[in-house]
Short mmCIF file of C-alpha atoms in Angstrom, two decimals:
data_model
loop_
_atom_site.label_atom_id
_atom_site.label_comp_id
_atom_site.label_asym_id
_atom_site.label_seq_id
_atom_site.Cartn_x
_atom_site.Cartn_y
_atom_site.Cartn_z
CA UNK O 93 11.94 73.95 55.38
CA UNK O 94 12.64 74.71 51.74
CA UNK O 95 10.55 72.70 48.80
CA UNK O 96 12.15 69.56 48.06
CA UNK O 97 12.16 67.29 44.57
CA UNK O 98 13.76 64.71 43.56
CA UNK O 99 14.68 64.14 40.15
CA UNK O 100 14.03 60.11 40.42
CA UNK O 101 10.92 58.33 41.49
CA UNK O 102 12.78 57.25 44.69
CA UNK O 103 11.19 57.81 48.38
CA UNK O 104 15.07 56.68 49.78
CA UNK O 105 16.25 60.02 48.13
CA UNK O 106 13.48 61.95 49.14
CA UNK O 107 13.76 61.03 52.78
CA UNK O 108 18.01 61.91 52.42
CA UNK O 109 17.37 65.56 51.10
CA UNK O 110 14.31 65.82 53.78
CA UNK O 111 16.47 65.15 56.70
CA UNK O 112 19.83 66.82 54.89
CA UNK O 113 17.22 69.85 54.84
CA UNK O 114 16.32 69.27 58.52
CA UNK O 115 19.69 69.03 59.78
CA UNK O 116 21.06 71.92 57.69
CA UNK O 117 18.30 74.40 59.41
CA UNK O 118 18.64 72.70 63.07
CA UNK O 119 22.15 73.42 62.79
CA UNK O 120 21.70 77.18 62.17
CA UNK O 121 19.89 77.85 65.89
CA UNK O 122 21.53 74.55 67.75
CA UNK O 123 24.53 76.42 68.81
CA UNK O 124 24.08 79.76 71.15
CA UNK O 125 28.33 79.91 70.78
CA UNK O 126 29.80 79.83 67.54
CA UNK O 127 33.59 78.04 67.68
CA UNK O 128 35.36 78.71 64.77
CA UNK O 129 37.18 75.33 63.50
CA UNK O 130 38.30 75.55 60.61
CA UNK O 131 39.51 72.21 58.83
CA UNK O 132 42.91 72.45 57.98
CA UNK O 133 45.30 70.24 55.06
CA UNK O 134 48.79 69.34 56.43
CA UNK O 135 50.62 68.96 53.32
CA UNK O 136 53.52 71.05 51.73
CA UNK O 137 51.38 72.03 48.75
CA UNK O 138 49.00 74.83 48.18
CA UNK O 139 45.76 74.43 49.55
CA UNK O 140 42.34 75.02 47.89
CA UNK O 141 39.12 76.44 49.36
CA UNK O 142 36.20 75.41 47.51
CA UNK O 143 33.56 78.01 48.17
CA UNK O 144 30.03 77.70 47.33
CA UNK O 145 27.63 80.38 48.14
CA UNK O 146 24.15 78.18 48.82
CA UNK O 147 20.71 78.99 49.66
CA UNK O 148 18.39 75.37 49.78
CA UNK O 149 20.17 73.61 47.20
CA UNK O 150 20.00 70.40 48.86
CA UNK O 151 19.61 68.10 45.96
CA UNK O 152 22.37 70.30 44.11
CA UNK O 153 24.56 69.01 47.11
CA UNK O 154 24.03 65.88 47.01
CA UNK O 155 25.53 65.50 43.71
CA UNK O 156 28.37 68.16 44.07
CA UNK O 157 29.91 67.13 46.72
CA UNK O 158 30.84 63.14 45.37
CA UNK O 159 31.26 64.56 42.23
CA UNK O 160 33.56 67.01 43.45
CA UNK O 161 35.96 65.26 46.05
CA UNK O 162 36.10 62.10 42.90
CA UNK O 163 37.51 65.26 40.38
CA UNK O 164 39.91 67.05 42.41
CA UNK O 165 40.92 63.61 44.22
CA UNK O 166 42.20 62.49 40.59
CA UNK O 167 44.10 66.06 40.26
CA UNK O 168 45.67 65.11 44.20
CA UNK O 169 44.71 68.95 44.89
CA UNK O 170 44.41 69.57 48.83
CA UNK O 171 41.02 70.68 49.28
CA UNK O 172 38.06 71.44 51.31
CA UNK O 173 34.78 72.14 50.64
CA UNK O 174 33.00 75.05 52.36
CA UNK O 175 29.34 75.67 51.87
CA UNK O 176 28.35 78.90 52.83
CA UNK O 177 24.36 79.19 53.16
CA UNK O 178 22.41 82.52 53.17
CA UNK O 179 19.84 81.96 56.24
CA UNK O 180 18.34 85.67 56.71
CA UNK O 181 15.31 87.10 54.76
CA UNK O 182 17.25 88.86 52.20
CA UNK O 183 17.54 88.43 48.61
CA UNK O 184 20.10 85.62 47.69
CA UNK O 185 23.62 87.51 47.38
CA UNK O 186 26.19 85.34 45.90
CA UNK O 187 29.31 87.59 46.09
CA UNK O 188 28.99 88.22 49.70
CA UNK O 189 28.49 84.98 50.54
CA UNK O 190 31.68 84.39 48.94
CA UNK O 191 33.69 87.40 51.12
CA UNK O 192 32.59 85.38 53.81
CA UNK O 193 33.83 82.24 52.87
CA UNK O 194 37.47 83.69 52.04
CA UNK O 195 37.24 85.46 55.34
CA UNK O 196 36.93 82.38 57.27
CA UNK O 197 39.26 80.35 54.99
CA UNK O 198 41.72 82.12 54.36
CA UNK O 199 44.09 81.74 56.98
CA UNK O 200 44.57 78.14 55.82
CA UNK O 201 44.28 78.08 52.44
CA UNK O 202 45.96 79.37 49.73
CA UNK O 203 43.17 79.85 47.01
CA UNK O 204 40.06 79.60 46.58
CA UNK O 205 37.23 78.14 44.04
CA UNK O 206 34.01 80.35 43.75
CA UNK O 207 31.78 77.74 42.50
CA UNK O 208 28.30 77.06 41.38
CA UNK O 209 26.70 74.71 43.13
CA UNK O 210 25.01 73.21 39.95
CA UNK O 211 28.17 73.06 37.60
CA UNK O 212 29.66 70.04 37.36
CA UNK O 213 33.29 69.71 35.58
CA UNK O 214 33.47 66.74 33.66
CA UNK O 215 37.07 67.18 32.03
CA UNK O 216 39.95 66.05 33.70
CA UNK O 217 41.93 68.39 31.98
CA UNK O 218 40.04 71.38 33.31
CA UNK O 219 42.70 71.84 36.20
CA UNK O 220 42.14 73.22 39.38
CA UNK O 221 45.75 73.97 40.26
CA UNK O 222 47.13 76.93 41.67
CA UNK O 223 46.35 79.83 39.59
CA UNK O 224 50.02 81.99 40.39
CA UNK O 225 49.83 83.36 36.86
CA UNK O 226 46.42 85.40 37.56
CA UNK O 227 42.42 84.42 38.59
CA UNK O 228 41.38 81.39 36.37
CA UNK O 229 38.07 81.16 34.88
CA UNK O 230 37.30 77.51 34.45
CA UNK O 231 33.88 77.55 32.24
CA UNK O 232 34.75 79.25 29.16
CA UNK O 233 32.36 80.86 26.73
CA UNK O 234 33.35 77.64 24.38
CA UNK O 235 32.34 74.97 26.64
CA UNK O 236 29.68 76.31 29.47
CA UNK O 237 26.92 74.11 28.48
CA UNK O 238 24.61 77.70 28.89
CA UNK O 239 26.24 81.18 28.70
CA UNK O 240 28.58 81.67 25.28
CA UNK O 241 28.93 85.51 25.33
CA UNK O 242 32.98 86.34 25.51
CA UNK O 243 32.43 88.27 28.74
CA UNK O 244 31.02 85.36 30.71
CA UNK O 245 33.23 85.27 34.19
CA UNK O 246 31.03 83.76 36.39
CA UNK O 247 30.23 79.75 37.74
CA UNK O 248 33.90 78.38 38.60
CA UNK O 249 36.57 80.78 39.31
CA UNK O 250 40.25 80.21 40.98
CA UNK O 251 41.80 82.90 42.73
CA UNK O 252 44.73 83.27 44.93
CA UNK O 253 44.60 84.93 48.57
CA UNK O 254 46.92 87.86 47.56
CA UNK O 255 45.12 88.49 43.98
CA UNK O 256 41.35 88.71 46.06
CA UNK O 257 42.67 90.73 48.50
CA UNK O 258 44.28 92.88 46.36
CA UNK O 259 40.85 93.71 44.33
CA UNK O 260 38.92 94.01 47.66
CA UNK O 261 36.72 90.98 46.89
CA UNK O 262 33.35 91.11 45.38
CA UNK O 263 30.86 93.75 45.42
CA UNK O 264 28.08 93.16 47.75
CA UNK O 265 25.65 95.54 46.04
CA UNK O 266 24.36 92.37 43.96
CA UNK O 267 21.01 91.50 45.61
CA UNK O 268 19.22 89.23 43.57
CA UNK O 269 20.49 86.94 40.22
CA UNK O 270 23.20 88.35 37.89
CA UNK O 271 26.19 91.02 36.84
CA UNK O 272 28.01 90.59 40.19
CA UNK O 273 30.77 88.57 38.24
CA UNK O 274 30.78 90.90 35.32
CA UNK O 275 31.93 93.63 37.87
CA UNK O 276 34.16 91.28 39.68
CA UNK O 277 35.48 91.12 35.90
CA UNK O 278 36.00 94.69 36.05
CA UNK O 279 37.59 94.77 39.40
CA UNK O 280 40.57 91.95 38.62
CA UNK O 281 40.89 94.39 35.06
CA UNK O 282 40.99 97.86 36.83
CA UNK O 283 44.29 95.90 39.42
CA UNK O 284 45.68 94.72 35.78
CA UNK O 285 45.65 91.02 36.92
CA UNK O 286 45.05 88.83 33.89
CA UNK O 287 41.83 86.64 33.74
CA UNK O 288 43.02 83.41 32.15
CA UNK O 289 41.07 80.19 30.99
CA UNK O 290 41.85 76.90 30.16
CA UNK O 291 43.66 75.67 26.90
CA UNK O 292 43.73 72.60 24.98
CA UNK O 293 40.18 71.87 25.73
CA UNK O 294 39.11 69.52 23.27
CA UNK O 295 35.44 69.16 24.68
CA UNK O 296 33.00 71.59 23.66
CA UNK O 297 29.84 72.91 25.09
CA UNK O 298 28.09 68.93 25.53
CA UNK O 299 30.36 67.57 27.24
CA UNK O 300 33.09 69.91 29.43
CA UNK O 301 30.30 70.45 31.87
CA UNK O 302 27.06 69.33 33.77
CA UNK O 303 25.16 72.11 34.40
CA UNK O 304 21.92 70.24 36.71
CA UNK O 305 20.04 73.79 37.09
CA UNK O 306 16.73 73.13 36.85
CA UNK O 307 15.29 76.82 35.27
CA UNK O 308 11.59 75.64 35.74
CA UNK O 309 12.00 74.34 39.27
CA UNK O 310 15.06 76.94 40.10
CA UNK O 311 13.42 80.28 39.16
CA UNK O 312 15.96 83.00 39.41
CA UNK O 313 15.38 86.05 41.11
CA UNK O 314 15.99 88.89 38.33
CA UNK O 315 13.65 91.34 39.52
CA UNK O 316 15.15 94.86 39.76
CA UNK O 317 13.55 97.34 42.38
CA UNK O 318 14.36 100.85 43.71
CA UNK O 319 17.82 102.05 41.73
CA UNK O 320 19.46 98.93 41.25
CA UNK O 321 19.65 98.66 38.05
CA UNK O 322 20.95 101.92 37.83
CA UNK O 323 23.56 101.38 41.06
CA UNK O 324 24.74 97.86 39.90
CA UNK O 325 25.76 98.87 36.28
CA UNK O 326 28.46 100.91 37.70
CA UNK O 327 32.12 99.79 39.15
CA UNK O 328 31.14 99.36 42.80
CA UNK O 329 34.22 101.34 44.49
CA UNK O 330 32.80 101.48 47.88
CA UNK O 331 32.17 97.62 49.11
CA UNK O 332 33.93 94.46 48.84
CA UNK O 333 35.89 92.11 51.34
CA UNK O 334 36.52 94.71 53.65
CA UNK O 335 33.20 95.59 54.58
CA UNK O 336 31.01 92.63 54.04
CA UNK O 337 28.31 92.90 56.98
CA UNK O 338 27.54 89.83 58.17
CA UNK O 339 26.94 87.45 61.40
CA UNK O 340 28.17 83.52 61.47
CA UNK O 341 25.64 81.85 62.78
CA UNK O 342 27.44 78.82 62.83
CA UNK O 343 29.87 76.24 61.67
CA UNK O 344 28.99 72.55 61.30
CA UNK O 345 31.26 69.40 59.74
CA UNK O 346 28.55 67.16 57.77
CA UNK O 347 29.07 64.26 55.60
CA UNK O 348 27.74 63.13 52.32
CA UNK O 349 28.23 59.68 51.34
CA UNK O 350 31.19 59.72 53.72
CA UNK O 351 32.84 62.71 52.03
CA UNK O 352 33.26 65.63 54.89
CA UNK O 353 32.41 69.49 54.35
CA UNK O 354 31.69 72.01 56.31
CA UNK O 355 28.48 74.55 56.38
CA UNK O 356 28.42 78.10 57.62
CA UNK O 357 25.42 79.21 57.57
CA UNK O 358 25.77 83.02 57.82
CA UNK O 359 23.22 85.84 58.41
CA UNK O 360 24.13 88.88 56.00
CA UNK O 361 23.11 92.60 57.32
CA UNK O 362 21.48 94.80 54.62
CA UNK O 363 21.94 98.94 54.83
CA UNK O 364 18.34 99.33 53.49
CA UNK O 365 19.67 103.16 52.79
CA UNK O 366 22.38 101.94 50.29
CA UNK O 367 21.02 98.78 49.08
CA UNK O 368 17.35 98.83 49.53
CA UNK O 369 16.94 96.44 46.92
CA UNK O 370 17.79 93.69 49.38
CA UNK O 371 14.42 92.99 49.63
CA UNK O 372 11.91 93.77 46.83
CA UNK O 373 8.28 95.08 47.10
CA UNK O 374 5.77 92.22 47.43
CA UNK O 375 4.04 93.57 44.30
CA UNK O 376 5.89 91.98 41.36
CA UNK O 377 8.87 94.01 39.98
CA UNK O 378 10.05 94.00 36.37
CA UNK O 379 12.94 91.34 35.34
CA UNK O 380 16.36 92.21 34.35
CA UNK O 381 15.62 91.40 30.50
CA UNK O 382 17.37 88.33 28.83
CA UNK O 383 18.29 87.97 24.80
CA UNK O 384 20.75 85.69 23.27
CA UNK O 385 22.78 89.00 23.00
CA UNK O 386 21.57 90.46 26.17
CA UNK O 387 25.37 89.61 28.22
CA UNK O 388 27.19 91.40 25.76
CA UNK O 389 25.06 94.61 26.04
CA UNK O 390 25.16 94.79 29.60
CA UNK O 391 28.77 94.19 29.86
CA UNK O 392 29.13 96.47 26.98
CA UNK O 393 27.20 99.72 28.85
CA UNK O 394 28.74 98.47 32.54
CA UNK O 395 32.56 99.25 31.06
CA UNK O 396 30.81 102.23 29.51
CA UNK O 397 29.67 103.29 33.00
CA UNK O 398 33.09 102.05 34.72
CA UNK O 399 35.13 104.20 32.52
CA UNK O 400 33.68 107.43 33.46
CA UNK O 401 33.86 107.40 36.60
#
């Protein structure tokens, strides 16, 4: 059972979190046969699949679903929320979970939002409309409450089905926290796609988004083991959407406050010969350094490696 903590002193909320956590874990083992019944939307408009890579973030999910449902309904966007929950014992792999979510939804949805569960848009001028001119990065460095480096490409990205397939999705090499979004940015750049951001946003870093990540409670896995640092700073031309090794354990429809979402419980399969860092040794490994200029340094080094390949 994952650790649970409430943001307010409420036994009722604690009980809800506990029951929700139990339900998520029960769902992953209760079905011996997985029946893929992806929810569809009957509309002439472009349909949006919100793909949320997930592991044990129940408290955040309770805020995310009602907030995003109200936000997108105000924009009259046909959408459905898909929570892709990693159920294996490997380190968290955000990119692979997004790849799996795309594979399971692409037949019914024309575009996706790669969406972190802890980032909530507040400004209704942040449009989640179909990004026909190229992938759209919703949280720009000028508006994200935490990340301000100009090459930042994470958090929330809208991309069409055709463009995601064109770049072979995201790399599957990124176990642990960080850099998978930088590599995805380079894939888009390599394919000649324009990376767009919202314009005419008058709000700033304090009032455009709400970042509900608690750094003290939700400690990010920044460990780097084996040759991970060297390999993940290179453009990955080998792995992606077409070879993400996984098994869907179950697929279930749930509601939060009466609002629908679909949960895919997924086991990611790691090739220890190719990416031994999917499980770091028990001994403490050095963490990725972080300074105010770190992101720009990494992206510059990433591009140097990319250009030399």
